[in-house]
């Protein structure tokens, strides 16, 4: 063991963060040890507060610290953008000209991982479209097999309701993750969306 | 603000970590929000524990959670490797064939930053060499202007004591930071050390 036990334990904790290896975790740990006590306390508190105060919006399912998120509170549901995970909302919000709401599925259809329609928030989407008189549903799942299958499933499901279902298209290159797309790519993808039902 | 206040606050805290920008901090924050409550608590606790339990070894000045670090406790001080910062100890310890102890200066001489010999743990080094009958002092400061100046200063200071002063040399390329050197480079640098006093 190169470091004292408390430092090695902290390194192990930091390694759980996405994309963090031993060396990076060690740098973070040394930073913590060297930092002001107040700053360290704030970091620890902010971690706990973010975890305990973050809930899922009762309408769309995205992260919020209230019952209903600020987007659902302030925008109408004429257009609903359907995404797989709460984190995708912040990604899509980079597109400044989108003023609709979101609906978080909680994942994508995956036969391999045994995830069917009942495991996603699809019933909630259906109910929402009917009560809100939604005109368009934009499916913004990742451009991969699961994301495409999910989009097709939603399109089929919603076609009897007379709601337009579109899929973000041009600009998002196949196989990449939505999270890494830049604003321009996302903006183009929104503009070039194609009707799938 | 793209995220709720608790999440934005956590992102701001994570951004203080070395090399972490907004996007990376946001990924870490989402990880925290998605993680198990127990894991999150452990992360927060490990941060606080590492900070509160880490002290400086009374002999060498490196990080430890005891009064005297395990290296000072278990090895003799015939050879002392002098480094600028506590984090450099873990870096040098990657060289498996080094079995001496360390001495942390707490920085390097820097006229620009107004840091002179009295601001470094040089008196402690001198006292230690005399009581421990040290045979060799290896100066392993960064290969830059300040690191070199510090090495020369120590060499001059120790020359009347008859102790051999060496400087790690071959392999550490000019201008890089010690922290990023690989094991082989460090091992070569140790082997090829040259007498400077």
XYZ file of C-alpha atoms in Angstrom, chain B:
197
model
C -29.110 26.667 -14.818
C -29.348 23.269 -16.465
C -29.665 21.279 -13.263
C -31.392 21.622 -9.906
C -29.575 23.668 -7.278
C -28.194 20.734 -5.227
C -26.758 19.156 -8.373
C -25.259 22.440 -9.620
C -23.653 22.946 -6.202
C -22.133 19.482 -6.336
C -20.876 20.143 -9.867
C -19.191 23.317 -8.587
C -17.519 21.324 -5.800
C -16.279 18.618 -8.171
C -14.884 21.250 -10.529
C -12.382 22.194 -7.836
C -10.697 18.788 -8.235
C -7.554 18.947 -10.414
C -8.246 18.727 -14.154
C -12.034 18.501 -13.815
C -14.168 20.695 -16.122
C -17.931 21.246 -16.116
C -18.810 18.220 -18.234
C -16.737 15.796 -16.171
C -18.052 17.303 -12.918
C -21.599 16.876 -14.222
C -20.951 13.207 -15.009
C -19.595 12.696 -11.482
C -22.640 14.457 -10.009
C -25.062 12.260 -11.967
C -23.107 9.229 -10.840
C -23.548 10.319 -7.218
C -27.282 10.931 -7.681
C -27.721 7.500 -9.297
C -25.510 5.573 -6.872
C -26.598 3.605 -3.806
C -27.149 5.723 -0.714
C -24.589 3.597 1.167
C -21.948 4.167 -1.470
C -22.597 7.918 -1.437
C -22.368 8.041 2.352
C -19.117 6.113 2.196
C -17.675 8.534 -0.361
C -18.577 11.548 1.800
C -17.210 9.854 4.916
C -13.981 8.797 3.221
C -13.434 12.382 2.071
C -13.831 13.713 5.606
C -11.819 10.914 7.200
C -8.910 11.256 4.768
C -8.829 14.989 5.469
C -9.154 14.823 9.267
C -6.958 11.786 9.886
C -4.108 12.726 7.598
C -1.252 14.431 9.437
C 2.355 15.049 8.559
C 4.962 12.531 9.748
C 6.967 14.139 12.556
C 10.223 12.927 11.030
C 9.958 13.172 7.240
C 6.889 15.400 6.786
C 4.967 13.064 4.476
C 1.300 12.120 4.800
C 0.454 9.600 7.510
C -2.377 8.812 9.885
C 0.065 8.124 12.761
C 2.703 10.307 14.423
C 5.474 8.693 12.422
C 4.877 7.253 8.944
C 5.423 3.568 8.191
C 8.482 4.290 6.045
C 10.289 6.190 8.817
C 9.287 3.479 11.280
C 10.606 0.558 9.225
C 13.651 1.805 7.318
C 16.967 3.314 8.325
C 18.031 6.804 7.289
C 21.388 5.909 5.693
C 19.910 7.202 2.450
C 17.427 10.058 2.404
C 15.511 10.962 -0.727
C 14.543 14.641 -0.625
C 11.311 15.589 -2.401
C 9.274 18.778 -2.655
C 5.797 17.520 -1.698
C 4.229 14.660 0.282
C 2.577 13.330 -2.891
C 6.034 12.766 -4.416
C 6.673 9.959 -1.899
C 4.020 7.710 -3.473
C 5.498 8.512 -6.884
C 9.042 7.550 -5.838
C 7.797 4.459 -4.013
C 6.863 2.999 -7.399
C 10.615 2.341 -7.761
C 10.648 -1.007 -6.025
C 14.420 -1.139 -5.430
C 14.632 2.020 -3.333
C 14.764 1.153 0.364
C 15.801 4.457 1.917
C 13.655 7.047 3.639
C 12.259 10.388 2.473
C 12.390 13.990 3.506
C 9.703 16.413 2.363
C 10.778 20.018 1.850
C 7.281 21.399 1.498
C 8.142 23.068 -1.807
C 11.147 24.363 -3.710
C 13.158 27.576 -3.478
C 11.388 30.254 -5.499
C 12.452 33.910 -5.521
C 9.372 34.685 -7.630
C 7.000 33.260 -5.045
C 9.123 34.662 -2.223
C 10.003 31.190 -0.878
C 13.445 30.978 0.728
C 15.311 28.240 2.654
C 13.544 29.148 5.925
C 10.174 28.345 4.338
C 11.311 24.796 3.529
C 12.065 21.938 5.945
C 15.805 22.299 5.450
C 16.793 22.808 9.103
C 14.994 19.535 9.869
C 16.935 17.811 7.101
C 20.229 19.071 8.493
C 19.409 17.922 12.033
C 18.261 14.552 10.757
C 21.426 13.915 8.740
C 23.576 14.685 11.772
C 21.723 12.484 14.245
C 21.088 9.615 11.816
C 24.606 9.529 10.351
C 23.148 9.621 6.854
C 25.548 8.573 4.084
C 23.700 9.833 1.021
C 21.078 12.424 0.224
C 19.297 11.966 -3.106
C 17.607 15.147 -4.264
C 14.489 14.229 -6.258
C 12.929 17.629 -6.880
C 11.323 18.286 -10.270
C 13.761 18.751 -13.179
C 13.018 22.455 -13.626
C 14.698 25.731 -12.646
C 13.328 25.789 -9.100
C 14.005 22.097 -8.554
C 17.578 22.470 -9.788
C 18.192 25.579 -7.672
C 16.899 23.764 -4.611
C 19.164 20.780 -5.318
C 22.213 23.038 -5.719
C 21.375 24.866 -2.500
C 21.122 21.597 -0.559
C 24.349 20.302 -2.128
C 26.232 23.422 -1.061
C 24.743 23.344 2.423
C 25.578 19.688 3.023
C 29.077 19.619 1.492
C 30.845 20.503 4.802
C 29.137 17.516 6.493
C 30.867 14.957 4.285
C 27.560 13.458 3.179
C 27.261 12.425 -0.451
C 24.594 14.492 -2.245
C 23.189 13.129 -5.502
C 20.473 14.248 -7.866
C 18.178 11.966 -9.869
C 19.181 12.518 -13.428
C 18.923 10.316 -16.472
C 15.449 9.659 -17.781
C 13.512 12.491 -16.233
C 13.007 14.798 -19.191
C 13.360 18.545 -18.635
C 10.164 20.455 -18.000
C 7.912 17.527 -17.085
C 6.315 17.036 -13.708
C 7.597 14.235 -11.460
C 4.075 13.034 -10.887
C 3.669 11.937 -14.503
C 6.922 10.003 -14.832
C 6.572 6.243 -15.347
C 8.302 3.596 -13.245
C 11.043 2.848 -15.763
C 11.946 6.499 -16.202
C 12.094 6.927 -12.442
C 14.129 3.761 -12.002
C 16.651 4.955 -14.620
C 16.775 8.359 -13.011
C 17.655 6.741 -9.683
C 20.323 4.462 -11.213
C 21.932 7.279 -13.197
C 22.072 9.798 -10.382
C 25.141 12.040 -10.496
C 27.223 13.443 -7.638
C 26.697 17.169 -7.279
C 28.656 17.738 -4.069
